[in-house]
Amino acid sequence: MPDTGKLPIGVFDSGVGGLTVVRALMERLPLENIVYFGDTARVPYGVKSVATIEHFTGQITDYLLDQGVKMLIIACNTMAAVASQVVKDKAGAIPVLDVIEAGARAAVAESRSRAIGVIGTPTTINSNAYARRMHALDPNVRVYSQACPLFVPLVEEGWLDHEVTRLTAQEYLKPVMAENVDTLVLGCTHYPLIKPLLQDVVGPDIRLVDSAITVAEQAARTLTEMGIANDGRSLPTYCYTVTDIPLRFQTIGERFLGRSLGTVNKVDW
Amino acid sequence: MPDTGKLPIGVFDSGVGGLTVVRALMERLPLENIVYFGDTARVPYGVKSVATIEHFTGQITDYLLDQGVKMLIIACNTMAAVASQVVKDKAGAIPVLDVIEAGARAAVAESRSRAIGVIGTPTTINSNAYARRMHALDPNVRVYSQACPLFVPLVEEGWLDHEVTRLTAQEYLKPVMAENVDTLVLGCTHYPLIKPLLQDVVGPDIRLVDSAITVAEQAARTLTEMGIANDGRSLPTYCYTVTDIPLRFQTIGERFLGRSLGTVNKVDW
């Protein structure tokens, strides 16, 4: 019988943002093998229709299942918001985790005032997925959402501590802060890179929930509960596959991952 | 024998930006039928590799040739920069115009100081296509280029006259302005929407070249020279096809087109 523990965790995103989840997994679960899929030829998903996102998500899920993964992590808020059922239907008995579920749980557990802010791409916010999930966990929380379409391009431009990013954040966050939230969910895998700037803009009393970290915690618990953690002693392998290798891909990818990317495979779809 | 004049002009872009070219064509050539193709499911191209852009461009060209167009206009600087040969190879005797050729010609004709600035997406700028084309027209011009990756998302956010956009423009344009250019080519079909703000940032002495307008002028000349202008008296038809109809598509599209879009067809690729 094959040792399920040695099988990789499949992590996927529409682009490079999900590498913040890979980074958190490497730190929390240093023995696990990981295969990452980034749909860089069709990024960003946050501005596409639900039907298109479901179609693309199904393709990626099939690809990772063919790689023999033991767990799937949807490291893209947009896909988690509108297409997680597509993944679960295909995955069968393989556990499926996602950044929205993880971020919603952490926010509800941490908020004292029961007023929670969520920021993300337009599609994530319009899907209302965070608010729905948090209300299912606690009907008494009040959720205030704000789409921040410029944050992804600002992060990819590398303006992580730039006056333009600060002004943009002030404008986007003003209506959410006016609701006296005590917790703010970073509902997009790009946002952890501007966490220091966002903390500065909202002030020290607001707790920022980084769903990359919370989904890595949830992955650790699930692997232990299911008895499928990797107990091997060999160094883990990390494998990256994308649908396009654009200009500056290596630079941007390594900014998200916090280390060298090594070899990246490309598939043509 | 069929009347070639009645056949539509095919205009295409990776997204909605090319609608600024359609708008210019409607004004300059009010009798012409137009079919527009926007690859909204895979936009933006400006951050993808050359191989991927060539592949996508070929697909769109085949689609429009199947519609029986009499002329093709590449209304996307990124495709014009790296994949115009793909279009010409497929088009055969059908004339192919593009925004880079048109913008380069206009800039070289208008500049007095022979120092010309070009702004565009990273792929357009890195392709060096504008500089190559301008040097072929006049080896003595000096071309200074600057990639402005945040302008497209800023335009799509609708921040056309916003402090953030102004600060971003000041930062991007500073090195180009330091070269004493007298002409600045807007090398992306999104940029005409922030033309007033850009004019303000560079000052009244710099001439801005809007390639949507210049390509419409070139289309008018070519149709006349080839004797294939539409001399019919019926109202022209405008037909829009996209690969995805995302949130806010209608709003954003109409901002570019300057009028109602009417029915939009969607194809699934």
Coordinates of C-alpha atoms in Angstrom, one line a residue:
Chain A
M1 CA 0.0 0.0 0.0
P2 CA 1.5 3.4 -0.9
D3 CA 2.4 5.8 1.8
T4 CA -0.1 8.7 1.5
G5 CA 2.0 10.9 3.7
K6 CA 4.7 11.2 1.0
L7 CA 2.2 12.5 -1.6
P8 CA 2.4 16.2 -2.2
I9 CA 0.0 18.9 -1.1
G10 CA -1.5 20.6 -4.2
V11 CA -1.7 24.4 -3.9
F12 CA -3.1 26.6 -6.7
D13 CA -3.9 30.2 -7.6
S14 CA -4.7 32.2 -10.6
G15 CA -1.1 33.6 -10.5
V16 CA 1.8 34.1 -8.2
G17 CA -0.2 35.4 -5.1
G18 CA -0.7 31.8 -3.8
L19 CA 3.0 31.6 -3.3
T20 CA 2.4 33.4 0.0
V21 CA 0.4 30.3 1.0
V22 CA 3.3 28.0 -0.1
R23 CA 5.7 30.2 2.0
A24 CA 3.4 29.8 5.1
L25 CA 3.2 26.0 4.5
M26 CA 7.0 25.7 4.1
E27 CA 7.4 27.3 7.5
R28 CA 4.5 25.5 9.3
L29 CA 5.0 22.1 7.6
P30 CA 8.7 21.8 6.7
L31 CA 8.5 18.1 5.8
E32 CA 5.7 18.3 3.3
N33 CA 6.1 18.0 -0.5
I34 CA 4.3 20.7 -2.4
V35 CA 3.2 21.1 -6.0
Y36 CA 2.1 24.6 -6.9
F37 CA 0.0 25.6 -9.9
G38 CA -0.3 29.2 -11.1
D39 CA -2.5 30.1 -14.1
T40 CA -0.3 33.0 -15.1
A41 CA -1.5 33.0 -18.7
R42 CA -5.0 33.9 -17.6
V43 CA -4.4 35.9 -14.5
P44 CA -6.1 37.9 -12.9
Y45 CA -9.3 36.0 -12.2
G46 CA -10.7 38.7 -9.9
V47 CA -12.2 40.6 -12.9
K48 CA -13.7 37.6 -14.7
S49 CA -17.2 36.1 -14.6
V50 CA -18.3 33.2 -12.4
A51 CA -18.8 30.9 -15.3
T52 CA -15.3 31.5 -16.6
I53 CA -13.7 31.1 -13.2
E54 CA -15.5 27.8 -12.6
H55 CA -14.3 26.5 -16.0
F56 CA -10.6 27.5 -15.3
T57 CA -10.8 26.1 -11.7
G58 CA -12.0 22.7 -12.9
Q59 CA -9.1 22.5 -15.4
I60 CA -6.5 23.2 -12.7
T61 CA -8.1 20.7 -10.2
D62 CA -8.0 17.9 -12.8
Y63 CA -4.3 18.7 -13.4
L64 CA -3.4 18.5 -9.7
L65 CA -5.4 15.4 -9.1
D66 CA -3.5 13.8 -11.9
Q67 CA -0.3 14.6 -10.0
G68 CA -1.6 12.4 -7.1
V69 CA -2.0 15.0 -4.4
K70 CA -3.2 14.1 -0.9
M71 CA -4.7 17.5 -0.2
L72 CA -5.8 20.5 -2.3
I73 CA -5.5 24.1 -1.1
I74 CA -7.3 26.8 -3.0
A75 CA -4.8 29.6 -2.5
C76 CA -6.8 32.2 -4.4
N77 CA -9.7 34.1 -2.8
T78 CA -11.5 34.6 -6.1
M79 CA -11.6 30.8 -6.8
A80 CA -12.5 30.0 -3.2
A81 CA -15.3 32.6 -3.3
V82 CA -17.0 31.4 -6.4
A83 CA -15.7 27.9 -7.4
S84 CA -14.8 25.9 -4.3
Q85 CA -17.7 23.5 -5.0
V86 CA -16.2 22.6 -8.4
V87 CA -13.0 21.6 -6.6
K88 CA -14.8 19.5 -3.9
D89 CA -17.0 17.7 -6.4
K90 CA -13.9 16.6 -8.3
A91 CA -11.7 15.9 -5.2
G92 CA -14.0 13.2 -3.7
A93 CA -12.3 11.9 -0.5
I94 CA -9.3 14.2 -0.8
P95 CA -9.5 17.1 1.7
V96 CA -10.0 20.6 0.1
L97 CA -9.0 23.7 2.1
D98 CA -9.3 27.3 1.1
V99 CA -8.2 30.7 2.2
I100 CA -11.7 32.0 2.7
E101 CA -12.8 29.3 5.1
A102 CA -9.5 29.7 7.0
G103 CA -9.6 33.5 7.1
A104 CA -13.3 33.5 8.1
R105 CA -12.7 31.1 11.0
A106 CA -9.7 33.1 12.3
A107 CA -11.5 36.4 12.1
V108 CA -14.6 35.2 14.0
A109 CA -12.4 33.6 16.7
E110 CA -10.4 36.7 17.2
S111 CA -12.8 39.6 16.9
R112 CA -14.0 41.0 20.3
S113 CA -16.2 43.8 19.0
R114 CA -18.0 41.4 16.5
A115 CA -17.4 44.1 13.8
I116 CA -15.1 42.6 11.1
G117 CA -13.7 44.2 7.9
V118 CA -12.8 42.3 4.7
I119 CA -10.8 43.6 1.8
G120 CA -10.3 41.8 -1.5
T121 CA -10.7 41.8 -5.3
P122 CA -14.0 43.0 -6.8
T123 CA -15.1 39.4 -7.6
T124 CA -14.3 38.1 -4.1
I125 CA -16.1 41.0 -2.4
N126 CA -19.1 40.9 -4.7
S127 CA -19.4 37.1 -4.1
N128 CA -20.1 37.9 -0.4
A129 CA -18.4 34.6 0.4
Y130 CA -16.5 35.9 3.5
A131 CA -19.7 37.5 5.0
R132 CA -21.7 34.3 4.3
R133 CA -19.1 32.1 5.9
M134 CA -18.7 34.3 9.0
H135 CA -22.4 34.6 9.5
A136 CA -22.7 30.8 9.4
L137 CA -20.0 30.6 12.1
D138 CA -21.6 33.4 14.2
P139 CA -24.9 35.1 13.2
N140 CA -24.1 38.1 15.4
V141 CA -20.9 39.3 13.6
R142 CA -21.3 42.4 11.4
V143 CA -19.1 42.2 8.3
Y144 CA -18.0 45.3 6.3
S145 CA -16.5 44.6 2.9
Q146 CA -14.4 46.7 0.5
A147 CA -13.1 45.9 -2.9
C148 CA -9.6 47.1 -3.5
P149 CA -8.8 46.5 -7.2
L150 CA -5.6 48.6 -7.2
F151 CA -3.8 46.6 -4.5
V152 CA -2.8 43.7 -6.7
P153 CA -1.1 45.9 -9.4
L154 CA 0.5 48.0 -6.7
V155 CA 2.0 44.9 -5.1
E156 CA 3.2 43.6 -8.4
E157 CA 4.8 47.0 -9.2
G158 CA 6.7 46.5 -6.0
W159 CA 5.4 49.7 -4.4
L160 CA 5.1 48.0 -1.1
D161 CA 5.9 51.1 1.0
H162 CA 5.1 53.9 -1.4
E163 CA 3.1 57.1 -1.0
V164 CA 0.8 56.1 -3.8
T165 CA 0.0 52.8 -2.1
R166 CA -0.6 54.6 1.2
L167 CA -3.0 57.1 -0.3
T168 CA -4.8 54.3 -2.1
A169 CA -5.1 52.3 1.1
Q170 CA -6.4 55.4 3.0
E171 CA -9.1 55.9 0.4
Y172 CA -10.2 52.3 0.2
L173 CA -10.1 51.7 4.0
K174 CA -11.9 54.9 5.2
P175 CA -15.5 53.5 4.9
V176 CA -14.5 50.2 6.6
M177 CA -12.7 51.9 9.4
A178 CA -15.7 54.2 10.0
E179 CA -17.6 51.1 11.2
N180 CA -15.3 50.6 14.1
V181 CA -14.1 47.1 13.1
D182 CA -11.4 45.5 15.4
T183 CA -10.3 42.9 12.8
L184 CA -9.5 43.2 9.1
V185 CA -9.3 40.1 6.9
L186 CA -6.7 40.4 4.1
G187 CA -8.9 38.6 1.6
C188 CA -6.4 38.3 -1.2
T189 CA -3.1 36.5 -1.3
H190 CA -1.3 39.5 -2.6
Y191 CA -2.1 41.6 0.5
P192 CA 0.3 40.1 3.0
L193 CA 3.1 41.9 1.2
I194 CA 1.7 45.3 2.2
K195 CA 0.7 44.2 5.7
P196 CA 3.1 46.6 7.4
L197 CA 1.7 49.6 5.3
L198 CA -1.9 48.5 6.0
Q199 CA -1.2 48.1 9.7
D200 CA 0.2 51.6 9.6
V201 CA -2.9 53.0 7.9
V202 CA -5.5 51.3 10.2
G203 CA -3.5 51.8 13.4
P204 CA -2.1 49.3 16.0
D205 CA -5.5 48.4 17.5
I206 CA -6.8 46.6 14.5
R207 CA -5.9 43.0 14.1
L208 CA -5.0 41.9 10.5
V209 CA -5.9 38.4 9.6
D210 CA -3.5 36.9 7.0
S211 CA -5.3 33.9 5.5
A212 CA -2.0 32.5 4.1
I213 CA -0.9 31.8 7.7
T214 CA -4.3 30.7 8.9
V215 CA -4.8 28.2 6.0
A216 CA -1.3 26.7 6.8
E217 CA -2.4 26.2 10.4
Q218 CA -5.6 24.5 9.2
A219 CA -3.6 22.3 6.8
A220 CA -1.4 21.1 9.7
R221 CA -4.4 20.2 11.9
T222 CA -6.1 18.4 9.0
L223 CA -3.0 16.3 8.1
T224 CA -2.6 15.2 11.7
E225 CA -6.3 14.4 12.2
M226 CA -6.4 12.3 9.0
G227 CA -3.1 10.7 9.8
I228 CA -1.6 11.7 6.4
A229 CA 1.2 14.0 7.5
N230 CA 4.6 13.2 6.0
D231 CA 6.9 11.5 8.6
G232 CA 9.7 11.0 6.2
R233 CA 13.2 12.4 6.9
S234 CA 14.2 13.3 3.4
L235 CA 14.2 16.9 2.2
P236 CA 10.8 17.9 0.7
T237 CA 10.5 18.6 -3.0
Y238 CA 8.8 21.7 -4.3
C239 CA 7.5 21.8 -7.8
Y240 CA 6.1 24.9 -9.6
T241 CA 4.0 24.8 -12.7
V242 CA 2.5 27.8 -14.5
T243 CA 0.7 28.4 -17.8
D244 CA 3.0 31.3 -18.7
I245 CA 6.4 32.6 -17.7
P246 CA 6.1 36.4 -18.3
L247 CA 8.7 39.1 -17.9
R248 CA 9.8 39.6 -14.3
F249 CA 8.1 36.4 -13.3
Q250 CA 11.1 35.1 -11.3
T251 CA 11.5 38.5 -9.4
I252 CA 7.9 38.8 -8.6
G253 CA 7.5 35.1 -7.6
E254 CA 10.5 35.2 -5.3
R255 CA 9.1 38.4 -3.6
F256 CA 6.0 36.3 -2.7
L257 CA 7.8 33.1 -1.8
G258 CA 10.6 34.9 0.2
R259 CA 13.2 32.5 -1.4
S260 CA 14.5 31.3 -4.7
L261 CA 11.9 29.6 -6.9
G262 CA 14.3 27.1 -8.6
T263 CA 13.0 25.5 -11.8
V264 CA 9.5 26.4 -13.0
N265 CA 7.6 24.2 -15.5
K266 CA 5.3 25.6 -18.0
V267 CA 2.2 23.9 -19.5
D268 CA 0.4 25.2 -22.7
W269 CA -3.4 25.3 -22.4
Chain B
M1 CA -19.2 40.1 -57.4
P2 CA -19.7 41.1 -53.8
D3 CA -19.2 44.7 -52.7
T4 CA -16.1 44.7 -50.6
G5 CA -17.0 48.2 -49.3
K6 CA -19.9 46.8 -47.3
L7 CA -17.7 44.3 -45.4
P8 CA -16.8 45.2 -41.8
I9 CA -13.5 46.4 -40.4
G10 CA -12.2 44.0 -37.8
V11 CA -10.8 45.6 -34.7
F12 CA -9.3 43.7 -31.9
D13 CA -7.7 44.0 -28.5
S14 CA -6.9 41.9 -25.4
G15 CA -9.8 43.7 -23.6
V16 CA -11.9 46.8 -23.7
G17 CA -9.1 49.3 -24.4
G18 CA -9.5 48.9 -28.1
L19 CA -12.9 50.4 -27.9
T20 CA -11.1 53.8 -27.9
V21 CA -10.1 52.9 -31.5
V22 CA -13.6 51.9 -32.4
R23 CA -14.8 55.3 -31.0
A24 CA -12.3 57.1 -33.2
L25 CA -13.3 55.0 -36.3
M26 CA -17.0 55.8 -35.7
E27 CA -16.2 59.5 -35.7
R28 CA -13.8 59.5 -38.6
L29 CA -15.6 56.8 -40.8
P30 CA -19.3 57.0 -39.8
L31 CA -20.4 54.8 -42.7
E32 CA -18.2 51.8 -42.0
N33 CA -19.4 48.5 -40.4
I34 CA -17.2 47.4 -37.5
V35 CA -16.8 44.0 -35.7
Y36 CA -14.9 44.2 -32.5
F37 CA -13.2 41.4 -30.7
G38 CA -12.0 41.7 -27.1
D39 CA -10.3 38.8 -25.4
T40 CA -11.6 39.7 -21.9
A41 CA -11.2 36.2 -20.5
R42 CA -7.4 36.4 -20.9
V43 CA -6.8 40.1 -20.5
P44 CA -4.3 41.7 -19.8
Y45 CA -1.7 40.6 -22.4
G46 CA 0.8 43.2 -21.3
V47 CA 2.3 41.0 -18.6
K48 CA 2.4 37.7 -20.6
S49 CA 5.2 36.1 -22.7
V50 CA 5.7 36.7 -26.4
A51 CA 4.9 33.0 -27.2
T52 CA 1.6 33.2 -25.4
I53 CA 0.6 36.5 -27.0
E54 CA 1.4 35.2 -30.5
H55 CA -0.7 32.1 -29.8
F56 CA -3.7 34.2 -28.6
T57 CA -3.3 36.7 -31.4
G58 CA -3.5 34.0 -34.1
Q59 CA -6.7 32.6 -32.6
I60 CA -8.4 36.1 -32.7
T61 CA -7.1 36.8 -36.3
D62 CA -8.6 33.5 -37.5
Y63 CA -11.9 34.3 -35.8
L64 CA -12.2 37.8 -37.5
L65 CA -11.1 36.5 -40.9
D66 CA -14.0 34.0 -40.7
Q67 CA -16.3 37.0 -40.2
G68 CA -15.3 38.2 -43.7
V69 CA -13.5 41.5 -42.7
K70 CA -12.0 43.8 -45.3
M71 CA -9.4 45.3 -43.0
L72 CA -7.8 44.3 -39.7
I73 CA -6.8 46.8 -37.0
I74 CA -4.7 45.7 -34.1
A75 CA -6.1 48.0 -31.5
C76 CA -3.7 46.6 -28.8
N77 CA -0.2 47.9 -28.4
T78 CA 1.0 44.7 -26.8
M79 CA -0.2 42.6 -29.8
A80 CA 1.1 45.1 -32.3
A81 CA 4.4 45.2 -30.5
V82 CA 5.1 41.5 -30.5
A83 CA 2.7 39.7 -32.8
S84 CA 1.8 41.8 -35.8
Q85 CA 3.7 39.5 -38.2
V86 CA 1.3 36.6 -37.1
V87 CA -1.6 38.7 -38.2
K88 CA -0.1 39.8 -41.5
D89 CA 0.9 36.2 -42.4
K90 CA -2.7 35.0 -41.9
A91 CA -4.4 38.1 -43.5
G92 CA -2.8 37.7 -46.9
A93 CA -4.1 40.5 -49.2
I94 CA -6.3 42.1 -46.5
P95 CA -4.7 45.2 -45.1
V96 CA -3.5 45.1 -41.5
L97 CA -3.1 48.4 -39.6
D98 CA -1.9 48.8 -36.0
V99 CA -1.7 51.4 -33.3
I100 CA 2.1 51.3 -33.1
E101 CA 2.7 52.0 -36.8
A102 CA 0.2 54.8 -36.7
G103 CA 1.5 56.3 -33.4
A104 CA 5.1 56.1 -34.5
R105 CA 4.4 57.8 -37.9
A106 CA 2.4 60.6 -36.2
A107 CA 5.1 61.2 -33.5
V108 CA 8.0 61.4 -36.1
A109 CA 5.9 63.8 -38.2
E110 CA 5.1 66.1 -35.3
S111 CA 8.2 66.3 -33.2
R112 CA 10.4 69.4 -33.7
S113 CA 13.1 68.6 -31.1
R114 CA 13.5 65.0 -32.4
A115 CA 13.2 63.8 -28.8
I116 CA 10.1 61.7 -28.3
G117 CA 8.7 59.9 -25.2
V118 CA 6.7 56.7 -25.3
I119 CA 4.7 55.3 -22.4
G120 CA 3.0 51.9 -22.4
T121 CA 2.6 48.5 -20.7
P122 CA 5.8 46.6 -19.7
T123 CA 5.6 44.2 -22.7
T124 CA 5.1 47.0 -25.2
I125 CA 8.0 49.0 -23.8
N126 CA 10.3 46.0 -23.4
S127 CA 9.6 45.0 -27.0
N128 CA 11.2 48.3 -28.1
A129 CA 8.7 48.3 -31.0
Y130 CA 7.9 52.0 -31.0
A131 CA 11.6 53.0 -30.9
R132 CA 12.4 50.5 -33.7
R133 CA 9.6 51.8 -35.9
M134 CA 10.5 55.5 -35.3
H135 CA 14.2 54.9 -36.0
A136 CA 13.2 53.2 -39.3
L137 CA 11.3 56.3 -40.2
D138 CA 13.9 58.8 -39.0
P139 CA 17.3 57.5 -37.7
N140 CA 17.9 60.8 -36.0
V141 CA 15.0 60.8 -33.5
R142 CA 15.9 60.0 -29.9
V143 CA 13.2 57.8 -28.2
Y144 CA 12.8 57.6 -24.4
S145 CA 10.5 54.9 -23.1
Q146 CA 8.8 54.3 -19.8
A147 CA 6.6 51.3 -18.7
C148 CA 3.5 52.4 -16.7
P149 CA 1.9 49.2 -15.4
L150 CA -0.4 51.0 -13.0
F151 CA -2.2 53.2 -15.6
V152 CA -4.4 50.4 -16.9
P153 CA -5.8 49.4 -13.5
L154 CA -6.2 53.1 -12.5
V155 CA -8.2 53.8 -15.7
E156 CA -10.4 50.7 -15.1
E157 CA -10.9 51.8 -11.5
G158 CA -12.3 55.0 -13.0
W159 CA -9.7 57.2 -11.1
L160 CA -9.3 59.4 -14.3
D161 CA -8.8 62.6 -12.3
H162 CA -7.6 61.4 -9.0
E163 CA -4.7 62.4 -6.8
V164 CA -3.4 58.8 -6.8
T165 CA -3.3 58.8 -10.6
R166 CA -1.6 62.2 -10.7
L167 CA 1.1 61.1 -8.2
T168 CA 1.6 57.9 -10.2
A169 CA 1.9 59.8 -13.4
Q170 CA 4.4 62.3 -11.9
E171 CA 6.6 59.4 -10.7
Y172 CA 6.4 57.5 -14.1
L173 CA 6.9 60.5 -16.3
K174 CA 9.8 62.2 -14.4
P175 CA 12.6 60.4 -16.1
V176 CA 11.1 60.9 -19.6
M177 CA 10.5 64.6 -19.0
A178 CA 14.1 65.0 -17.9
E179 CA 15.1 64.2 -21.5
N180 CA 13.3 67.3 -22.9
V181 CA 10.9 65.4 -25.2
D182 CA 8.4 67.6 -27.0
T183 CA 6.1 64.7 -28.0
L184 CA 4.7 61.9 -25.9
V185 CA 3.1 58.9 -27.5
L186 CA 0.3 57.3 -25.5
G187 CA 1.3 53.7 -26.3
C188 CA -1.7 52.0 -24.8
T189 CA -5.3 52.2 -25.7
H190 CA -6.3 52.8 -22.1
Y191 CA -4.4 56.0 -21.8
P192 CA -6.6 58.4 -23.9
L193 CA -9.0 58.3 -21.0
I194 CA -6.4 60.1 -18.7
K195 CA -5.2 62.4 -21.5
P196 CA -6.3 65.6 -19.7
L197 CA -4.5 64.5 -16.5
L198 CA -1.4 63.5 -18.4
Q199 CA -1.4 66.9 -20.3
D200 CA -1.6 68.6 -16.9
V201 CA 1.4 66.6 -15.5
V202 CA 3.6 67.2 -18.6
G203 CA 2.5 70.8 -19.2
P204 CA 1.0 72.5 -22.3
D205 CA 4.2 72.5 -24.4
I206 CA 4.3 68.7 -24.8
R207 CA 2.2 67.2 -27.6
L208 CA 0.4 64.0 -26.7
V209 CA 0.0 61.5 -29.6
D210 CA -3.2 59.5 -29.3
S211 CA -2.8 56.4 -31.4
A212 CA -6.5 55.7 -31.5
I213 CA -7.1 58.9 -33.5
T214 CA -4.0 58.4 -35.7
V215 CA -4.9 54.8 -36.6
A216 CA -8.4 55.9 -37.6
E217 CA -6.9 58.5 -39.9
Q218 CA -4.7 55.9 -41.4
A219 CA -7.7 53.6 -41.9
A220 CA -9.5 56.3 -43.8
R221 CA -6.6 56.9 -46.1
T222 CA -6.1 53.1 -46.7
L223 CA -9.8 52.5 -47.5
T224 CA -9.8 55.3 -50.0
E225 CA -6.5 54.3 -51.7
M226 CA -7.7 50.7 -52.1
G227 CA -11.1 51.8 -53.2
I228 CA -12.9 49.7 -50.5
A229 CA -14.6 52.4 -48.4
N230 CA -18.3 51.8 -47.8
D231 CA -20.4 54.1 -50.0
G232 CA -23.7 52.7 -48.8
R233 CA -26.3 54.9 -47.2
S234 CA -27.7 52.5 -44.7
L235 CA -26.8 52.9 -41.0
P236 CA -23.6 51.0 -40.1
T237 CA -23.8 47.9 -37.8
Y238 CA -21.5 47.5 -34.9
C239 CA -20.9 44.1 -33.5
Y240 CA -19.0 43.3 -30.3
T241 CA -17.7 39.9 -29.3
V242 CA -15.7 39.1 -26.2
T243 CA -14.5 35.9 -24.4
D244 CA -15.9 36.9 -21.1
I245 CA -18.5 39.4 -19.7
P246 CA -17.1 40.2 -16.3
L247 CA -18.6 42.4 -13.6
R248 CA -18.8 46.1 -14.6
F249 CA -18.1 45.2 -18.2
Q250 CA -20.9 47.3 -19.6
T251 CA -19.9 50.4 -17.5
I252 CA -16.2 50.1 -18.3
G253 CA -16.8 49.4 -22.0
E254 CA -19.1 52.4 -22.4
R255 CA -16.5 54.6 -20.7
F256 CA -14.1 53.7 -23.5
L257 CA -16.6 53.8 -26.3
G258 CA -18.2 57.0 -25.2
R259 CA -21.7 55.6 -26.0
S260 CA -24.0 52.6 -25.3
L261 CA -22.5 49.2 -26.3
G262 CA -25.8 47.5 -27.2
T263 CA -25.7 43.7 -27.4
V264 CA -22.4 42.0 -26.7
N265 CA -21.8 38.4 -27.9
K266 CA -19.7 36.0 -25.9
V267 CA -17.6 33.1 -27.3
D268 CA -16.1 30.3 -25.1
W269 CA -12.5 29.4 -25.8

